[in-house]
């Protein structure tokens, strides 16, 4: 029972932030949760943690947990980024473009900053083909569209 109340409260908070209908807000939260479940190393940094060899195991776990929380709380940014991607970048079959590169193209085009992890989650929600290349991900996105955006 308590879990349902928390989930409903999260959905209502997301509704208040975005103005979306209840079912839309619920689907958006569920979509991000599904991506995070399918990609357990995904967090706000990207895949894994920054400079892991210079950190203790405890530091890596702590940084990773904080990054997962930040990403889970960024539903609005993930969905806005996914919508921008669907409108502007055509998907292709072969993953060739780094998430970090496209993230910067999007930032120049929109003037909004997003973390690498938020961008990766948005592209995964939008359904682009992918290939891991830690801490970034290669995505199947049209080079022609990216050049047009630059």
PDB file of N, CA and C in Angstrom, residues 21-115:
ATOM      1  N   UNK A  21      -1.065  14.785 -18.543  1.00  0.00           N
ATOM      2  CA  UNK A  21      -2.152  13.994 -17.966  1.00  0.00           C
ATOM      3  C   UNK A  21      -1.556  12.884 -17.103  1.00  0.00           C
ATOM      4  N   UNK A  22      -2.363  12.360 -16.183  1.00  0.00           N
ATOM      5  CA  UNK A  22      -1.899  11.339 -15.244  1.00  0.00           C
ATOM      6  C   UNK A  22      -1.301  10.126 -15.973  1.00  0.00           C
ATOM      7  N   UNK A  23      -2.015   9.617 -16.976  1.00  0.00           N
ATOM      8  CA  UNK A  23      -1.520   8.436 -17.687  1.00  0.00           C
ATOM      9  C   UNK A  23      -0.231   8.714 -18.448  1.00  0.00           C
ATOM     10  N   UNK A  24      -0.114   9.893 -19.014  1.00  0.00           N
ATOM     11  CA  UNK A  24       1.114  10.275 -19.723  1.00  0.00           C
ATOM     12  C   UNK A  24       2.275  10.348 -18.737  1.00  0.00           C
ATOM     13  N   UNK A  25       2.049  10.992 -17.609  1.00  0.00           N
ATOM     14  CA  UNK A  25       3.087  11.097 -16.584  1.00  0.00           C
ATOM     15  C   UNK A  25       3.495   9.715 -16.095  1.00  0.00           C
ATOM     16  N   UNK A  26       2.534   8.844 -15.893  1.00  0.00           N
ATOM     17  CA  UNK A  26       2.830   7.481 -15.432  1.00  0.00           C
ATOM     18  C   UNK A  26       3.655   6.725 -16.467  1.00  0.00           C
ATOM     19  N   UNK A  27       3.288   6.861 -17.754  1.00  0.00           N
ATOM     20  CA  UNK A  27       4.047   6.192 -18.818  1.00  0.00           C
ATOM     21  C   UNK A  27       5.477   6.717 -18.907  1.00  0.00           C
ATOM     22  N   UNK A  28       5.650   8.021 -18.737  1.00  0.00           N
ATOM     23  CA  UNK A  28       6.994   8.593 -18.818  1.00  0.00           C
ATOM     24  C   UNK A  28       7.875   8.087 -17.687  1.00  0.00           C
ATOM     25  N   UNK A  29       7.342   8.064 -16.491  1.00  0.00           N
ATOM     26  CA  UNK A  29       8.104   7.560 -15.340  1.00  0.00           C
ATOM     27  C   UNK A  29       8.433   6.092 -15.533  1.00  0.00           C
ATOM     28  N   UNK A  30       7.466   5.328 -16.031  1.00  0.00           N
ATOM     29  CA  UNK A  30       7.683   3.897 -16.260  1.00  0.00           C
ATOM     30  C   UNK A  30       8.729   3.663 -17.351  1.00  0.00           C
ATOM     31  N   UNK A  31       8.728   4.493 -18.387  1.00  0.00           N
ATOM     32  CA  UNK A  31       9.697   4.336 -19.480  1.00  0.00           C
ATOM     33  C   UNK A  31      11.126   4.542 -18.977  1.00  0.00           C
ATOM     34  N   UNK A  32      11.340   5.567 -18.163  1.00  0.00           N
ATOM     35  CA  UNK A  32      12.676   5.802 -17.610  1.00  0.00           C
ATOM     36  C   UNK A  32      13.064   4.673 -16.665  1.00  0.00           C
ATOM     37  N   UNK A  33      12.138   4.228 -15.831  1.00  0.00           N
ATOM     38  CA  UNK A  33      12.425   3.128 -14.900  1.00  0.00           C
ATOM     39  C   UNK A  33      12.796   1.867 -15.660  1.00  0.00           C
ATOM     40  N   UNK A  34      12.132   1.600 -16.782  1.00  0.00           N
ATOM     41  CA  UNK A  34      12.434   0.410 -17.580  1.00  0.00           C
ATOM     42  C   UNK A  34      13.827   0.497 -18.191  1.00  0.00           C
ATOM     43  N   UNK A  35      14.178   1.669 -18.720  1.00  0.00           N
ATOM     44  CA  UNK A  35      15.514   1.862 -19.296  1.00  0.00           C
ATOM     45  C   UNK A  35      16.578   1.675 -18.216  1.00  0.00           C
ATOM     46  N   UNK A  36      16.333   2.223 -17.033  1.00  0.00           N
ATOM     47  CA  UNK A  36      17.309   2.088 -15.953  1.00  0.00           C
ATOM     48  C   UNK A  36      17.432   0.635 -15.490  1.00  0.00           C
ATOM     49  N   UNK A  37      16.344  -0.102 -15.550  1.00  0.00           N
ATOM     50  CA  UNK A  37      16.398  -1.512 -15.173  1.00  0.00           C
ATOM     51  C   UNK A  37      17.148  -2.316 -16.236  1.00  0.00           C
ATOM     52  N   UNK A  38      16.941  -2.014 -17.499  1.00  0.00           N
ATOM     53  CA  UNK A  38      17.608  -2.727 -18.587  1.00  0.00           C
ATOM     54  C   UNK A  38      19.094  -2.393 -18.675  1.00  0.00           C
ATOM     55  N   UNK A  39      19.481  -1.232 -18.167  1.00  0.00           N
ATOM     56  CA  UNK A  39      20.879  -0.773 -18.240  1.00  0.00           C
ATOM     57  C   UNK A  39      21.353  -0.426 -16.825  1.00  0.00           C
ATOM     58  N   UNK A  40      21.719  -1.436 -16.051  1.00  0.00           N
ATOM     59  CA  UNK A  40      22.016  -1.232 -14.624  1.00  0.00           C
ATOM     60  C   UNK A  40      23.243  -0.369 -14.331  1.00  0.00           C
ATOM     61  N   UNK A  41      24.113  -0.143 -15.298  1.00  0.00           N
ATOM     62  CA  UNK A  41      25.287   0.703 -15.059  1.00  0.00           C
ATOM     63  C   UNK A  41      25.061   2.149 -15.486  1.00  0.00           C
ATOM     64  N   UNK A  42      23.870   2.462 -15.972  1.00  0.00           N
ATOM     65  CA  UNK A  42      23.527   3.821 -16.410  1.00  0.00           C
ATOM     66  C   UNK A  42      23.229   4.709 -15.214  1.00  0.00           C
ATOM     67  N   UNK A  43      23.832   5.893 -15.206  1.00  0.00           N
ATOM     68  CA  UNK A  43      23.567   6.897 -14.170  1.00  0.00           C
ATOM     69  C   UNK A  43      23.747   8.268 -14.809  1.00  0.00           C
ATOM     70  N   UNK A  44      23.676   9.333 -14.041  1.00  0.00           N
ATOM     71  CA  UNK A  44      23.738  10.677 -14.617  1.00  0.00           C
ATOM     72  C   UNK A  44      25.062  10.965 -15.327  1.00  0.00           C
ATOM     73  N   UNK A  45      26.135  10.291 -14.951  1.00  0.00           N
ATOM     74  CA  UNK A  45      27.433  10.475 -15.600  1.00  0.00           C
ATOM     75  C   UNK A  45      27.459   9.830 -16.980  1.00  0.00           C
ATOM     76  N   UNK A  46      26.801   8.719 -17.107  1.00  0.00           N
ATOM     77  CA  UNK A  46      26.833   7.926 -18.337  1.00  0.00           C
ATOM     78  C   UNK A  46      26.796   6.463 -17.935  1.00  0.00           C
ATOM     79  N   UNK A  47      27.739   5.700 -18.461  1.00  0.00           N
ATOM     80  CA  UNK A  47      27.863   4.289 -18.095  1.00  0.00           C
ATOM     81  C   UNK A  47      29.038   4.173 -17.133  1.00  0.00           C
ATOM     82  N   UNK A  48      28.777   3.701 -15.916  1.00  0.00           N
ATOM     83  CA  UNK A  48      29.833   3.569 -14.910  1.00  0.00           C
ATOM     84  C   UNK A  48      30.066   4.876 -14.166  1.00  0.00           C
ATOM     85  N   UNK A  49      31.278   5.025 -13.623  1.00  0.00           N
ATOM     86  CA  UNK A  49      31.630   6.229 -12.870  1.00  0.00           C
ATOM     87  C   UNK A  49      32.865   6.878 -13.478  1.00  0.00           C
ATOM     88  N   UNK A  50      33.068   8.153 -13.179  1.00  0.00           N
ATOM     89  CA  UNK A  50      34.210   8.898 -13.686  1.00  0.00           C
ATOM     90  C   UNK A  50      35.488   8.441 -13.003  1.00  0.00           C
ATOM     91  N   UNK A  51      36.502   8.149 -13.794  1.00  0.00           N
ATOM     92  CA  UNK A  51      37.837   7.816 -13.312  1.00  0.00           C
ATOM     93  C   UNK A  51      37.812   6.734 -12.219  1.00  0.00           C
ATOM     94  N   UNK A  52      37.278   5.553 -12.504  1.00  0.00           N
ATOM     95  CA  UNK A  52      37.089   4.532 -11.477  1.00  0.00           C
ATOM     96  C   UNK A  52      38.380   3.986 -10.876  1.00  0.00           C
ATOM     97  N   UNK A  53      39.482   4.023 -11.612  1.00  0.00           N
ATOM     98  CA  UNK A  53      40.729   3.450 -11.110  1.00  0.00           C
ATOM     99  C   UNK A  53      41.346   4.272  -9.979  1.00  0.00           C
ATOM    100  N   UNK A  54      40.960   5.511  -9.853  1.00  0.00           N
ATOM    101  CA  UNK A  54      41.490   6.383  -8.798  1.00  0.00           C
ATOM    102  C   UNK A  54      40.598   6.434  -7.568  1.00  0.00           C
ATOM    103  N   UNK A  55      39.565   5.583  -7.545  1.00  0.00           N
ATOM    104  CA  UNK A  55      38.628   5.605  -6.428  1.00  0.00           C
ATOM    105  C   UNK A  55      38.582   4.252  -5.743  1.00  0.00           C
ATOM    106  N   UNK A  56      38.241   4.292  -4.474  1.00  0.00           N
ATOM    107  CA  UNK A  56      38.052   3.044  -3.743  1.00  0.00           C
ATOM    108  C   UNK A  56      36.709   2.443  -4.166  1.00  0.00           C
ATOM    109  N   UNK A  57      36.519   1.192  -3.811  1.00  0.00           N
ATOM    110  CA  UNK A  57      35.253   0.531  -4.142  1.00  0.00           C
ATOM    111  C   UNK A  57      34.080   1.266  -3.495  1.00  0.00           C
ATOM    112  N   UNK A  58      34.270   1.726  -2.275  1.00  0.00           N
ATOM    113  CA  UNK A  58      33.195   2.437  -1.572  1.00  0.00           C
ATOM    114  C   UNK A  58      32.886   3.767  -2.258  1.00  0.00           C
ATOM    115  N   UNK A  59      33.916   4.487  -2.694  1.00  0.00           N
ATOM    116  CA  UNK A  59      33.701   5.755  -3.404  1.00  0.00           C
ATOM    117  C   UNK A  59      32.945   5.518  -4.714  1.00  0.00           C
ATOM    118  N   UNK A  60      33.316   4.454  -5.437  1.00  0.00           N
ATOM    119  CA  UNK A  60      32.627   4.133  -6.684  1.00  0.00           C
ATOM    120  C   UNK A  60      31.162   3.802  -6.431  1.00  0.00           C
ATOM    121  N   UNK A  61      30.892   2.991  -5.404  1.00  0.00           N
ATOM    122  CA  UNK A  61      29.501   2.636  -5.083  1.00  0.00           C
ATOM    123  C   UNK A  61      28.683   3.868  -4.714  1.00  0.00           C
ATOM    124  N   UNK A  62      29.276   4.734  -3.889  1.00  0.00           N
ATOM    125  CA  UNK A  62      28.569   5.941  -3.457  1.00  0.00           C
ATOM    126  C   UNK A  62      28.281   6.856  -4.644  1.00  0.00           C
ATOM    127  N   UNK A  63      29.300   7.109  -5.461  1.00  0.00           N
ATOM    128  CA  UNK A  63      29.133   7.980  -6.627  1.00  0.00           C
ATOM    129  C   UNK A  63      28.102   7.397  -7.591  1.00  0.00           C
ATOM    130  N   UNK A  64      28.139   6.084  -7.778  1.00  0.00           N
ATOM    131  CA  UNK A  64      27.199   5.422  -8.676  1.00  0.00           C
ATOM    132  C   UNK A  64      25.769   5.540  -8.147  1.00  0.00           C
ATOM    133  N   UNK A  65      25.586   5.310  -6.854  1.00  0.00           N
ATOM    134  CA  UNK A  65      24.241   5.402  -6.251  1.00  0.00           C
ATOM    135  C   UNK A  65      23.682   6.818  -6.373  1.00  0.00           C
ATOM    136  N   UNK A  66      24.522   7.818  -6.126  1.00  0.00           N
ATOM    137  CA  UNK A  66      24.087   9.216  -6.255  1.00  0.00           C
ATOM    138  C   UNK A  66      23.702   9.510  -7.708  1.00  0.00           C
ATOM    139  N   UNK A  67      24.501   9.025  -8.642  1.00  0.00           N
ATOM    140  CA  UNK A  67      24.215   9.225 -10.067  1.00  0.00           C
ATOM    141  C   UNK A  67      22.919   8.565 -10.505  1.00  0.00           C
ATOM    142  N   UNK A  68      22.632   7.380  -9.974  1.00  0.00           N
ATOM    143  CA  UNK A  68      21.365   6.688 -10.299  1.00  0.00           C
ATOM    144  C   UNK A  68      20.174   7.491  -9.773  1.00  0.00           C
ATOM    145  N   UNK A  69      20.307   8.006  -8.553  1.00  0.00           N
ATOM    146  CA  UNK A  69      19.226   8.821  -7.975  1.00  0.00           C
ATOM    147  C   UNK A  69      18.987  10.081  -8.802  1.00  0.00           C
ATOM    148  N   UNK A  70      20.069  10.742  -9.195  1.00  0.00           N
ATOM    149  CA  UNK A  70      19.938  11.957 -10.010  1.00  0.00           C
ATOM    150  C   UNK A  70      19.228  11.653 -11.321  1.00  0.00           C
ATOM    151  N   UNK A  71      19.610  10.552 -11.964  1.00  0.00           N
ATOM    152  CA  UNK A  71      18.993  10.191 -13.234  1.00  0.00           C
ATOM    153  C   UNK A  71      17.522   9.844 -13.042  1.00  0.00           C
ATOM    154  N   UNK A  72      17.200   9.084 -12.014  1.00  0.00           N
ATOM    155  CA  UNK A  72      15.805   8.709 -11.753  1.00  0.00           C
ATOM    156  C   UNK A  72      14.942   9.935 -11.490  1.00  0.00           C
ATOM    157  N   UNK A  73      15.522  10.978 -10.924  1.00  0.00           N
ATOM    158  CA  UNK A  73      14.782  12.204 -10.655  1.00  0.00           C
ATOM    159  C   UNK A  73      14.688  13.142 -11.844  1.00  0.00           C
ATOM    160  N   UNK A  74      15.332  12.799 -12.937  1.00  0.00           N
ATOM    161  CA  UNK A  74      15.361  13.671 -14.111  1.00  0.00           C
ATOM    162  C   UNK A  74      14.397  13.273 -15.209  1.00  0.00           C
ATOM    163  N   UNK A  75      13.222  12.789 -14.840  1.00  0.00           N
ATOM    164  CA  UNK A  75      12.246  12.321 -15.830  1.00  0.00           C
ATOM    165  C   UNK A  75      11.902  13.424 -16.824  1.00  0.00           C
ATOM    166  N   UNK A  76      11.709  14.628 -16.351  1.00  0.00           N
ATOM    167  CA  UNK A  76      11.309  15.737 -17.227  1.00  0.00           C
ATOM    168  C   UNK A  76      12.374  15.986 -18.294  1.00  0.00           C
ATOM    169  N   UNK A  77      13.629  16.084 -17.889  1.00  0.00           N
ATOM    170  CA  UNK A  77      14.714  16.342 -18.845  1.00  0.00           C
ATOM    171  C   UNK A  77      14.870  15.179 -19.822  1.00  0.00           C
ATOM    172  N   UNK A  78      14.745  13.954 -19.331  1.00  0.00           N
ATOM    173  CA  UNK A  78      14.867  12.788 -20.208  1.00  0.00           C
ATOM    174  C   UNK A  78      13.776  12.819 -21.275  1.00  0.00           C
ATOM    175  N   UNK A  79      12.549  13.086 -20.878  1.00  0.00           N
ATOM    176  CA  UNK A  79      11.434  13.087 -21.834  1.00  0.00           C
ATOM    177  C   UNK A  79      11.514  14.257 -22.812  1.00  0.00           C
ATOM    178  N   UNK A  80      11.946  15.427 -22.344  1.00  0.00           N
ATOM    179  CA  UNK A  80      12.115  16.570 -23.253  1.00  0.00           C
ATOM    180  C   UNK A  80      13.216  16.292 -24.268  1.00  0.00           C
ATOM    181  N   UNK A  81      14.299  15.675 -23.813  1.00  0.00           N
ATOM    182  CA  UNK A  81      15.406  15.333 -24.704  1.00  0.00           C
ATOM    183  C   UNK A  81      14.972  14.270 -25.705  1.00  0.00           C
ATOM    184  N   UNK A  82      14.234  13.258 -25.242  1.00  0.00           N
ATOM    185  CA  UNK A  82      13.732  12.209 -26.142  1.00  0.00           C
ATOM    186  C   UNK A  82      12.820  12.805 -27.212  1.00  0.00           C
ATOM    187  N   UNK A  83      11.969  13.746 -26.818  1.00  0.00           N
ATOM    188  CA  UNK A  83      11.079  14.397 -27.784  1.00  0.00           C
ATOM    189  C   UNK A  83      11.889  15.188 -28.810  1.00  0.00           C
ATOM    190  N   UNK A  84      12.916  15.899 -28.355  1.00  0.00           N
ATOM    191  CA  UNK A  84      13.769  16.661 -29.272  1.00  0.00           C
ATOM    192  C   UNK A  84      14.460  15.719 -30.256  1.00  0.00           C
ATOM    193  N   UNK A  85      14.961  14.591 -29.742  1.00  0.00           N
ATOM    194  CA  UNK A  85      15.637  13.621 -30.607  1.00  0.00           C
ATOM    195  C   UNK A  85      14.686  13.085 -31.673  1.00  0.00           C
ATOM    196  N   UNK A  86      13.482  12.701 -31.266  1.00  0.00           N
ATOM    197  CA  UNK A  86      12.511  12.156 -32.230  1.00  0.00           C
ATOM    198  C   UNK A  86      12.175  13.163 -33.325  1.00  0.00           C
ATOM    199  N   UNK A  87      12.109  14.447 -32.958  1.00  0.00           N
ATOM    200  CA  UNK A  87      11.749  15.486 -33.926  1.00  0.00           C
ATOM    201  C   UNK A  87      12.901  15.859 -34.857  1.00  0.00           C
ATOM    202  N   UNK A  88      14.142  15.704 -34.397  1.00  0.00           N
ATOM    203  CA  UNK A  88      15.264  16.267 -35.145  1.00  0.00           C
ATOM    204  C   UNK A  88      16.282  15.286 -35.702  1.00  0.00           C
ATOM    205  N   UNK A  89      16.410  14.102 -35.141  1.00  0.00           N
ATOM    206  CA  UNK A  89      17.460  13.171 -35.567  1.00  0.00           C
ATOM    207  C   UNK A  89      16.838  11.862 -36.051  1.00  0.00           C
ATOM    208  N   UNK A  90      17.081  11.535 -37.302  1.00  0.00           N
ATOM    209  CA  UNK A  90      16.554  10.307 -37.896  1.00  0.00           C
ATOM    210  C   UNK A  90      17.352   9.104 -37.407  1.00  0.00           C
ATOM    211  N   UNK A  91      16.671   8.043 -36.961  1.00  0.00           N
ATOM    212  CA  UNK A  91      17.401   6.844 -36.538  1.00  0.00           C
ATOM    213  C   UNK A  91      17.942   6.070 -37.744  1.00  0.00           C
ATOM    214  N   UNK A  92      19.111   5.460 -37.563  1.00  0.00           N
ATOM    215  CA  UNK A  92      19.680   4.559 -38.562  1.00  0.00           C
ATOM    216  C   UNK A  92      20.063   3.260 -37.852  1.00  0.00           C
ATOM    217  N   UNK A  93      20.390   2.231 -38.630  1.00  0.00           N
ATOM    218  CA  UNK A  93      20.652   0.913 -38.037  1.00  0.00           C
ATOM    219  C   UNK A  93      22.005   0.813 -37.342  1.00  0.00           C
ATOM    220  N   UNK A  94      23.036   1.407 -37.908  1.00  0.00           N
ATOM    221  CA  UNK A  94      24.395   1.222 -37.415  1.00  0.00           C
ATOM    222  C   UNK A  94      24.771   2.287 -36.394  1.00  0.00           C
ATOM    223  N   UNK A  95      25.091   1.873 -35.149  1.00  0.00           N
ATOM    224  CA  UNK A  95      25.521   2.842 -34.130  1.00  0.00           C
ATOM    225  C   UNK A  95      26.919   3.379 -34.434  1.00  0.00           C
ATOM    226  N   UNK A  96      27.014   4.663 -34.758  1.00  0.00           N
ATOM    227  CA  UNK A  96      28.306   5.251 -35.113  1.00  0.00           C
ATOM    228  C   UNK A  96      28.604   6.566 -34.408  1.00  0.00           C
ATOM    229  N   UNK A  97      27.604   7.173 -33.773  1.00  0.00           N
ATOM    230  CA  UNK A  97      27.770   8.511 -33.203  1.00  0.00           C
ATOM    231  C   UNK A  97      27.772   8.431 -31.682  1.00  0.00           C
ATOM    232  N   UNK A  98      28.760   9.057 -31.061  1.00  0.00           N
ATOM    233  CA  UNK A  98      28.886   9.036 -29.603  1.00  0.00           C
ATOM    234  C   UNK A  98      27.822   9.901 -28.933  1.00  0.00           C
ATOM    235  N   UNK A  99      27.318   9.406 -27.825  1.00  0.00           N
ATOM    236  CA  UNK A  99      26.326  10.160 -27.050  1.00  0.00           C
ATOM    237  C   UNK A  99      26.881  11.518 -26.638  1.00  0.00           C
ATOM    238  N   UNK A 100      28.157  11.559 -26.318  1.00  0.00           N
ATOM    239  CA  UNK A 100      28.772  12.806 -25.868  1.00  0.00           C
ATOM    240  C   UNK A 100      28.769  13.848 -26.984  1.00  0.00           C
ATOM    241  N   UNK A 101      29.028  13.411 -28.209  1.00  0.00           N
ATOM    242  CA  UNK A 101      29.029  14.317 -29.356  1.00  0.00           C
ATOM    243  C   UNK A 101      27.636  14.877 -29.610  1.00  0.00           C
ATOM    244  N   UNK A 102      26.633  14.000 -29.646  1.00  0.00           N
ATOM    245  CA  UNK A 102      25.274  14.432 -29.953  1.00  0.00           C
ATOM    246  C   UNK A 102      24.710  15.289 -28.832  1.00  0.00           C
ATOM    247  N   UNK A 103      25.100  14.985 -27.613  1.00  0.00           N
ATOM    248  CA  UNK A 103      24.664  15.791 -26.458  1.00  0.00           C
ATOM    249  C   UNK A 103      25.088  17.248 -26.660  1.00  0.00           C
ATOM    250  N   UNK A 104      26.308  17.457 -27.146  1.00  0.00           N
ATOM    251  CA  UNK A 104      26.786  18.819 -27.377  1.00  0.00           C
ATOM    252  C   UNK A 104      26.098  19.472 -28.576  1.00  0.00           C
ATOM    253  N   UNK A 105      25.789  18.697 -29.592  1.00  0.00           N
ATOM    254  CA  UNK A 105      25.032  19.228 -30.731  1.00  0.00           C
ATOM    255  C   UNK A 105      23.676  19.723 -30.240  1.00  0.00           C
ATOM    256  N   UNK A 106      23.015  18.910 -29.408  1.00  0.00           N
ATOM    257  CA  UNK A 106      21.713  19.293 -28.870  1.00  0.00           C
ATOM    258  C   UNK A 106      21.819  20.539 -27.996  1.00  0.00           C
ATOM    259  N   UNK A 107      22.857  20.622 -27.181  1.00  0.00           N
ATOM    260  CA  UNK A 107      23.038  21.783 -26.310  1.00  0.00           C
ATOM    261  C   UNK A 107      23.203  23.055 -27.122  1.00  0.00           C
ATOM    262  N   UNK A 108      23.979  22.986 -28.224  1.00  0.00           N
ATOM    263  CA  UNK A 108      24.153  24.171 -29.068  1.00  0.00           C
ATOM    264  C   UNK A 108      22.836  24.552 -29.749  1.00  0.00           C
ATOM    265  N   UNK A 109      22.066  23.553 -30.161  1.00  0.00           N
ATOM    266  CA  UNK A 109      20.817  23.819 -30.869  1.00  0.00           C
ATOM    267  C   UNK A 109      19.722  24.358 -29.952  1.00  0.00           C
ATOM    268  N   UNK A 110      19.674  23.872 -28.712  1.00  0.00           N
ATOM    269  CA  UNK A 110      18.573  24.245 -27.814  1.00  0.00           C
ATOM    270  C   UNK A 110      18.972  25.222 -26.716  1.00  0.00           C
ATOM    271  N   UNK A 111      20.271  25.287 -26.410  1.00  0.00           N
ATOM    272  CA  UNK A 111      20.723  26.144 -25.318  1.00  0.00           C
ATOM    273  C   UNK A 111      20.498  25.532 -23.940  1.00  0.00           C
ATOM    274  N   UNK A 112      20.115  24.254 -23.890  1.00  0.00           N
ATOM    275  CA  UNK A 112      19.868  23.573 -22.607  1.00  0.00           C
ATOM    276  C   UNK A 112      20.952  22.543 -22.335  1.00  0.00           C
ATOM    277  N   UNK A 113      21.446  22.544 -21.097  1.00  0.00           N
ATOM    278  CA  UNK A 113      22.450  21.567 -20.680  1.00  0.00           C
ATOM    279  C   UNK A 113      21.773  20.298 -20.187  1.00  0.00           C
ATOM    280  N   UNK A 114      22.275  19.153 -20.625  1.00  0.00           N
ATOM    281  CA  UNK A 114      21.855  17.865 -20.073  1.00  0.00           C
ATOM    282  C   UNK A 114      23.102  17.051 -19.795  1.00  0.00           C
ATOM    283  N   UNK A 115      23.023  16.203 -18.784  1.00  0.00           N
ATOM    284  CA  UNK A 115      24.163  15.325 -18.492  1.00  0.00           C
ATOM    285  C   UNK A 115      24.227  14.227 -19.541  1.00  0.00           C
TER     286      UNK A 115
END
